[in-house]
Protein backbone atom coordinates (compact mmCIF):
# COMPACT_ATOMS: atom_id res chain seq x y z
CA UNK A 1 0.00 0.00 0.00
CA UNK A 2 1.09 3.54 -0.62
CA UNK A 3 0.51 6.46 1.73
CA UNK A 4 1.71 9.97 2.35
CA UNK A 5 1.64 12.17 5.44
CA UNK A 6 1.76 15.91 5.75
CA UNK A 7 2.33 16.52 9.45
CA UNK A 8 1.49 20.23 9.43
CA UNK A 9 -2.03 21.51 8.79
CA UNK A 10 -0.69 25.04 8.46
CA UNK A 11 2.65 26.74 7.90
CA UNK A 12 3.12 30.44 8.54
CA UNK A 13 6.08 32.35 7.15
CA UNK A 14 6.97 36.00 6.59
CA UNK A 15 7.43 37.24 3.05
CA UNK A 16 11.04 36.99 1.97
CA UNK A 17 11.86 34.19 4.42
CA UNK A 18 12.55 30.63 3.32
CA UNK A 19 9.68 28.16 3.56
CA UNK A 20 9.46 24.41 4.04
CA UNK A 21 6.35 22.25 3.73
CA UNK A 22 6.91 18.74 5.01
CA UNK A 23 5.92 15.40 3.46
CA UNK A 24 6.76 11.81 4.36
CA UNK A 25 5.73 8.75 2.40
CA UNK A 26 5.39 4.99 2.59
CA UNK A 27 5.70 2.64 -0.38
CA UNK A 28 7.03 -0.84 -1.05
CA UNK A 29 9.73 0.18 -3.47
CA UNK A 30 11.16 3.35 -4.89
CA UNK A 31 8.50 6.05 -4.99
CA UNK A 32 7.28 8.49 -7.56
CA UNK A 33 6.62 11.71 -5.64
CA UNK A 34 4.69 14.83 -6.58
CA UNK A 35 3.75 18.23 -5.23
CA UNK A 36 0.59 20.05 -6.28
CA UNK A 37 -0.75 23.46 -5.28
CA UNK A 38 -4.40 24.50 -4.98
CA UNK A 39 -5.48 28.13 -5.02
CA UNK A 40 -9.00 29.09 -3.85
CA UNK A 41 -11.74 27.95 -6.25
CA UNK A 42 -9.17 26.40 -8.57
CA UNK A 43 -8.15 22.84 -9.36
CA UNK A 44 -4.87 21.35 -8.21
CA UNK A 45 -1.87 22.44 -10.26
CA UNK A 46 1.31 20.40 -10.68
CA UNK A 47 4.48 21.91 -9.18
CA UNK A 48 7.18 19.26 -9.45
CA UNK A 49 7.94 15.55 -9.35
CA UNK A 50 10.69 13.14 -8.37
CA UNK A 51 11.14 9.94 -10.34
CA UNK A 52 14.82 9.14 -10.18
CA UNK A 53 18.18 10.84 -10.31
CA UNK A 54 19.19 14.02 -8.51
CA UNK A 55 17.60 14.22 -5.06
CA UNK A 56 16.95 17.94 -5.45
CA UNK A 57 14.13 18.62 -7.87
CA UNK A 58 13.29 22.06 -9.19
CA UNK A 59 9.78 23.02 -10.23
CA UNK A 60 7.45 25.84 -11.05
CA UNK A 61 7.37 29.29 -9.38
CA UNK A 62 10.79 28.86 -7.77
CA UNK A 63 9.82 25.83 -5.71
CA UNK A 64 12.11 22.86 -5.16
CA UNK A 65 11.89 19.63 -3.22
CA UNK A 66 14.46 17.33 -1.72
CA UNK A 67 14.04 13.56 -1.83
CA UNK A 68 15.54 11.81 1.19
CA UNK A 69 15.26 8.04 0.94
CA UNK A 70 16.59 7.26 4.42
CA UNK A 71 14.05 9.57 6.03
CA UNK A 72 11.31 8.72 3.47
CA UNK A 73 10.70 12.43 3.03
CA UNK A 74 10.05 14.81 0.17
CA UNK A 75 9.90 18.28 1.66
CA UNK A 76 8.89 21.27 -0.48
CA UNK A 77 11.08 24.35 -0.19
CA UNK A 78 11.45 27.87 -1.51
CA UNK A 79 14.31 30.22 -0.63
CA UNK A 80 12.19 33.37 -0.46
CA UNK A 81 8.42 33.24 0.09
CA UNK A 82 5.94 35.53 -1.64
CA UNK A 83 2.49 36.52 -0.40
CA UNK A 84 1.14 35.04 -3.64
CA UNK A 85 2.50 31.62 -2.58
CA UNK A 86 -0.29 31.41 0.01
CA UNK A 87 -2.32 28.35 -0.96
CA UNK A 88 -2.96 24.70 -0.14
CA UNK A 89 -0.10 22.34 -0.94
CA UNK A 90 -0.55 18.62 -1.50
CA UNK A 91 2.08 15.93 -1.59
CA UNK A 92 1.31 12.78 -3.56
CA UNK A 93 2.97 9.39 -3.98
CA UNK A 94 2.70 6.55 -6.43
CA UNK A 95 4.21 3.15 -5.92
CA UNK A 96 5.52 1.90 -9.28
CA UNK A 97 5.29 -1.66 -7.98
CA UNK A 98 1.50 -1.52 -8.15
CA UNK A 99 1.60 -2.85 -11.67
CA UNK A 100 -0.86 -1.35 -14.10
CA UNK A 101 -2.34 1.10 -11.64
CA UNK A 102 -1.40 4.71 -12.28
CA UNK A 103 -3.19 6.18 -9.30
CA UNK A 104 -1.41 8.58 -6.96
CA UNK A 105 -2.37 8.89 -3.30
CA UNK A 106 -2.58 12.43 -1.91
CA UNK A 107 -1.84 13.80 1.53
CA UNK A 108 -4.40 15.84 3.43
CA UNK A 109 -2.70 19.09 2.48
CA UNK A 110 -0.86 21.92 4.20
CA UNK A 111 -2.14 25.47 4.19
CA UNK A 112 0.73 27.88 3.56
CA UNK A 113 0.18 31.42 4.74
CA UNK A 114 2.77 34.03 3.81
CA UNK A 115 2.49 37.23 5.80
CA UNK A 116 3.50 40.58 4.25
CA UNK B 1 -8.70 26.75 -23.20
CA UNK B 2 -7.58 23.15 -23.54
CA UNK B 3 -7.64 22.26 -19.86
CA UNK B 4 -9.94 19.85 -18.02
CA UNK B 5 -13.52 21.11 -17.85
CA UNK B 6 -16.09 20.12 -15.26
CA UNK B 7 -19.79 20.87 -15.24
CA UNK B 8 -21.63 22.04 -13.26
CA UNK B 9 -19.29 23.95 -10.98
CA UNK B 10 -21.85 23.99 -8.20
CA UNK B 11 -24.86 21.78 -7.51
CA UNK B 12 -27.28 22.07 -4.64
CA UNK B 13 -29.74 19.23 -4.28
CA UNK B 14 -32.10 17.71 -1.77
CA UNK B 15 -31.37 14.43 -0.09
CA UNK B 16 -32.60 11.51 -2.15
CA UNK B 17 -32.23 13.21 -5.53
CA UNK B 18 -29.87 12.02 -8.26
CA UNK B 19 -27.05 14.18 -9.58
CA UNK B 20 -24.69 13.83 -12.51
CA UNK B 21 -21.35 15.52 -13.09
CA UNK B 22 -19.55 15.74 -16.38
CA UNK B 23 -15.83 15.91 -17.06
CA UNK B 24 -14.18 16.78 -20.37
CA UNK B 25 -10.50 15.87 -20.20
CA UNK B 26 -7.67 17.17 -22.34
CA UNK B 27 -8.35 15.65 -25.72
CA UNK B 28 -5.16 13.62 -26.13
CA UNK B 29 -5.25 12.25 -22.57
CA UNK B 30 -6.33 8.61 -22.37
CA UNK B 31 -6.38 8.34 -18.57
CA UNK B 32 -9.15 9.90 -16.51
CA UNK B 33 -9.56 10.01 -12.74
CA UNK B 34 -12.31 11.01 -10.33
CA UNK B 35 -11.39 12.12 -6.83
CA UNK B 36 -13.48 13.49 -3.97
CA UNK B 37 -12.26 16.25 -1.69
CA UNK B 38 -13.88 17.34 1.56
CA UNK B 39 -12.94 20.34 3.69
CA UNK B 40 -9.59 19.87 5.35
CA UNK B 41 -8.79 16.71 3.45
CA UNK B 42 -6.78 15.86 0.40
CA UNK B 43 -8.27 14.35 -2.74
CA UNK B 44 -9.52 10.79 -2.19
CA UNK B 45 -9.48 8.44 -5.16
CA UNK B 46 -12.83 7.27 -6.48
CA UNK B 47 -12.31 5.68 -9.88
CA UNK B 48 -9.96 5.51 -12.87
CA UNK B 49 -10.46 5.00 -16.60
CA UNK B 50 -7.99 4.13 -19.30
CA UNK B 51 -9.72 5.02 -22.54
CA UNK B 52 -13.29 3.73 -22.10
CA UNK B 53 -12.37 0.97 -19.64
CA UNK B 54 -13.00 1.54 -15.95
CA UNK B 55 -9.96 -0.17 -14.49
CA UNK B 56 -10.19 0.65 -10.79
CA UNK B 57 -12.83 1.65 -8.28
CA UNK B 58 -12.25 2.67 -4.71
CA UNK B 59 -14.13 1.07 -1.83
CA UNK B 60 -15.39 4.63 -1.24
CA UNK B 61 -17.49 4.21 -4.37
CA UNK B 62 -20.70 2.72 -3.04
CA UNK B 63 -23.32 1.20 -5.31
CA UNK B 64 -25.07 4.59 -5.42
CA UNK B 65 -22.15 5.91 -7.46
CA UNK B 66 -21.58 5.07 -11.09
CA UNK B 67 -19.11 6.45 -13.58
CA UNK B 68 -18.87 6.05 -17.31
CA UNK B 69 -16.59 7.08 -20.13
CA UNK B 70 -18.50 5.72 -23.11
CA UNK B 71 -16.26 6.72 -25.99
CA UNK B 72 -13.02 7.25 -24.16
CA UNK B 73 -13.50 11.00 -24.19
CA UNK B 74 -15.76 12.75 -21.66
CA UNK B 75 -16.83 11.05 -18.45
CA UNK B 76 -19.87 11.26 -16.19
CA UNK B 77 -20.15 10.56 -12.48
CA UNK B 78 -23.68 9.91 -11.23
CA UNK B 79 -24.74 9.77 -7.62
CA UNK B 80 -28.14 8.23 -6.96
CA UNK B 81 -30.25 8.84 -3.85
CA UNK B 82 -27.85 11.47 -2.55
CA UNK B 83 -27.07 11.68 1.15
CA UNK B 84 -25.76 14.60 3.16
CA UNK B 85 -22.44 12.77 3.49
CA UNK B 86 -22.01 13.03 -0.27
CA UNK B 87 -21.47 16.78 0.04
CA UNK B 88 -17.96 17.40 -1.27
CA UNK B 89 -15.93 18.71 -4.16
CA UNK B 90 -15.73 16.16 -6.97
CA UNK B 91 -12.50 16.52 -8.89
CA UNK B 92 -11.74 15.17 -12.32
CA UNK B 93 -8.21 14.80 -13.64
CA UNK B 94 -6.64 13.44 -16.80
CA UNK B 95 -3.19 12.40 -17.90
CA UNK B 96 -1.42 11.31 -21.03
CA UNK B 97 0.31 8.00 -21.69
CA UNK B 98 4.01 8.56 -21.16
CA UNK B 99 6.77 6.04 -21.74
CA UNK B 100 8.04 6.30 -18.17
CA UNK B 101 4.73 4.85 -16.98
CA UNK B 102 3.68 6.01 -13.55
CA UNK B 103 5.43 9.33 -13.71
CA UNK B 104 2.40 10.78 -15.41
CA UNK B 105 1.31 14.15 -14.13
CA UNK B 106 -2.38 14.72 -13.51
CA UNK B 107 -4.12 17.82 -14.86
CA UNK B 108 -7.10 18.68 -12.69
CA UNK B 109 -10.32 20.46 -13.46
CA UNK B 110 -11.67 23.14 -11.12
CA UNK B 111 -14.08 20.66 -9.58
CA UNK B 112 -17.83 20.30 -9.10
CA UNK B 113 -19.03 21.24 -5.63
CA UNK B 114 -22.02 19.25 -4.38
CA UNK B 115 -24.17 20.38 -1.49
CA UNK B 116 -26.85 17.97 -0.31
CA UNK B 117 -29.51 19.56 1.88
GROMACS .gro file of N, CA and C in nm, chain B residues 60-100:
model
  123
  176UNK      N    1  -1.454   0.346  -0.156
  176UNK     CA    2  -1.539   0.463  -0.124
  176UNK      C    3  -1.658   0.471  -0.218
  177UNK      N    4  -1.646   0.410  -0.334
  177UNK     CA    5  -1.749   0.421  -0.437
  177UNK      C    6  -1.858   0.319  -0.410
  178UNK      N    7  -1.960   0.364  -0.336
  178UNK     CA    8  -2.070   0.272  -0.304
  178UNK      C    9  -2.153   0.245  -0.429
  179UNK      N   10  -2.251   0.156  -0.415
  179UNK     CA   11  -2.332   0.120  -0.531
  179UNK      C   12  -2.424   0.233  -0.575
  180UNK      N   13  -2.428   0.342  -0.499
  180UNK     CA   14  -2.507   0.459  -0.542
  180UNK      C   15  -2.428   0.543  -0.645
  181UNK      N   16  -2.301   0.516  -0.654
  181UNK     CA   17  -2.215   0.591  -0.746
  181UNK      C   18  -2.190   0.508  -0.871
  182UNK      N   19  -2.197   0.575  -0.986
  182UNK     CA   20  -2.158   0.507  -1.109
  182UNK      C   21  -2.088   0.607  -1.199
  183UNK      N   22  -1.987   0.560  -1.268
  183UNK     CA   23  -1.911   0.645  -1.358
  183UNK      C   24  -1.899   0.575  -1.493
  184UNK      N   25  -1.900   0.658  -1.595
  184UNK     CA   26  -1.887   0.605  -1.731
  184UNK      C   27  -1.794   0.693  -1.813
  185UNK      N   28  -1.738   0.633  -1.914
  185UNK     CA   29  -1.659   0.708  -2.013
  185UNK      C   30  -1.683   0.638  -2.147
  186UNK      N   31  -1.801   0.658  -2.202
  186UNK     CA   32  -1.850   0.572  -2.311
  186UNK      C   33  -1.765   0.568  -2.437
  187UNK      N   34  -1.705   0.674  -2.475
  187UNK     CA   35  -1.626   0.672  -2.599
  187UNK      C   36  -1.481   0.707  -2.573
  188UNK      N   37  -1.440   0.695  -2.449
  188UNK     CA   38  -1.302   0.725  -2.416
  188UNK      C   39  -1.270   0.873  -2.420
  189UNK      N   40  -1.376   0.956  -2.420
  189UNK     CA   41  -1.350   1.100  -2.419
  189UNK      C   42  -1.402   1.158  -2.288
  190UNK      N   43  -1.522   1.219  -2.290
  190UNK     CA   44  -1.576   1.275  -2.166
  190UNK      C   45  -1.621   1.164  -2.072
  191UNK      N   46  -1.638   1.201  -1.946
  191UNK     CA   47  -1.683   1.105  -1.845
  191UNK      C   48  -1.797   1.167  -1.764
  192UNK      N   49  -1.883   1.082  -1.711
  192UNK     CA   50  -1.987   1.126  -1.619
  192UNK      C   51  -1.977   1.049  -1.489
  193UNK      N   52  -2.008   1.118  -1.381
  193UNK     CA   53  -2.015   1.056  -1.248
  193UNK      C   54  -2.156   1.083  -1.196
  194UNK      N   55  -2.231   0.976  -1.172
  194UNK     CA   56  -2.368   0.991  -1.123
  194UNK      C   57  -2.376   0.942  -0.980
  195UNK      N   58  -2.446   1.019  -0.899
  195UNK     CA   59  -2.474   0.977  -0.762
  195UNK      C   60  -2.625   0.964  -0.748
  196UNK      N   61  -2.671   0.846  -0.714
  196UNK     CA   62  -2.814   0.823  -0.696
  196UNK      C   63  -2.850   0.833  -0.548
  197UNK      N   64  -2.972   0.877  -0.522
  197UNK     CA   65  -3.025   0.884  -0.385
  197UNK      C   66  -2.923   0.953  -0.294
  198UNK      N   67  -2.891   1.077  -0.327
  198UNK     CA   68  -2.785   1.147  -0.255
  198UNK      C   69  -2.813   1.155  -0.105
  199UNK      N   70  -2.704   1.155  -0.031
  199UNK     CA   71  -2.707   1.168   0.115
  199UNK      C   72  -2.625   1.290   0.154
  200UNK      N   73  -2.648   1.341   0.273
  200UNK     CA   74  -2.576   1.460   0.316
  200UNK      C   75  -2.425   1.434   0.319
  201UNK      N   76  -2.386   1.313   0.346
  201UNK     CA   77  -2.244   1.277   0.349
  201UNK      C   78  -2.178   1.280   0.213
  202UNK      N   79  -2.258   1.293   0.107
  202UNK     CA   80  -2.201   1.303  -0.027
  202UNK      C   81  -2.154   1.445  -0.058
  203UNK      N   82  -2.188   1.540   0.027
  203UNK     CA   83  -2.147   1.678   0.004
  203UNK      C   84  -1.995   1.687   0.003
  204UNK      N   85  -1.941   1.737  -0.107
  204UNK     CA   86  -1.796   1.740  -0.127
  204UNK      C   87  -1.767   1.810  -0.258
  205UNK      N   88  -1.639   1.827  -0.285
  205UNK     CA   89  -1.593   1.871  -0.416
  205UNK      C   90  -1.553   1.747  -0.493
  206UNK      N   91  -1.607   1.731  -0.613
  206UNK     CA   92  -1.573   1.616  -0.697
  206UNK      C   93  -1.476   1.665  -0.805
  207UNK      N   94  -1.357   1.609  -0.800
  207UNK     CA   95  -1.250   1.652  -0.889
  207UNK      C   96  -1.228   1.550  -1.000
  208UNK      N   97  -1.211   1.601  -1.120
  208UNK     CA   98  -1.174   1.517  -1.232
  208UNK      C   99  -1.033   1.554  -1.276
  209UNK      N  100  -0.956   1.456  -1.315
  209UNK     CA  101  -0.821   1.480  -1.364
  209UNK      C  102  -0.794   1.389  -1.483
  210UNK      N  103  -0.703   1.430  -1.568
  210UNK     CA  104  -0.664   1.344  -1.680
  210UNK      C  105  -0.513   1.346  -1.695
  211UNK      N  106  -0.461   1.245  -1.765
  211UNK     CA  107  -0.319   1.240  -1.790
  211UNK      C  108  -0.294   1.167  -1.921
  212UNK      N  109  -0.176   1.190  -1.974
  212UNK     CA  110  -0.142   1.131  -2.103
  212UNK      C  111  -0.057   1.006  -2.081
  213UNK      N  112  -0.056   0.918  -2.179
  213UNK     CA  113   0.031   0.800  -2.169
  213UNK      C  114   0.175   0.841  -2.196
  214UNK      N  115   0.260   0.820  -2.097
  214UNK     CA  116   0.401   0.856  -2.116
  214UNK      C  117   0.484   0.729  -2.104
  215UNK      N  118   0.597   0.726  -2.170
  215UNK     CA  119   0.677   0.604  -2.174
  215UNK      C  120   0.730   0.565  -2.038
  216UNK      N  121   0.755   0.667  -1.950
  216UNK     CA  122   0.804   0.630  -1.817
  216UNK      C  123   0.691   0.604  -1.720
   0.00000   0.00000   0.00000
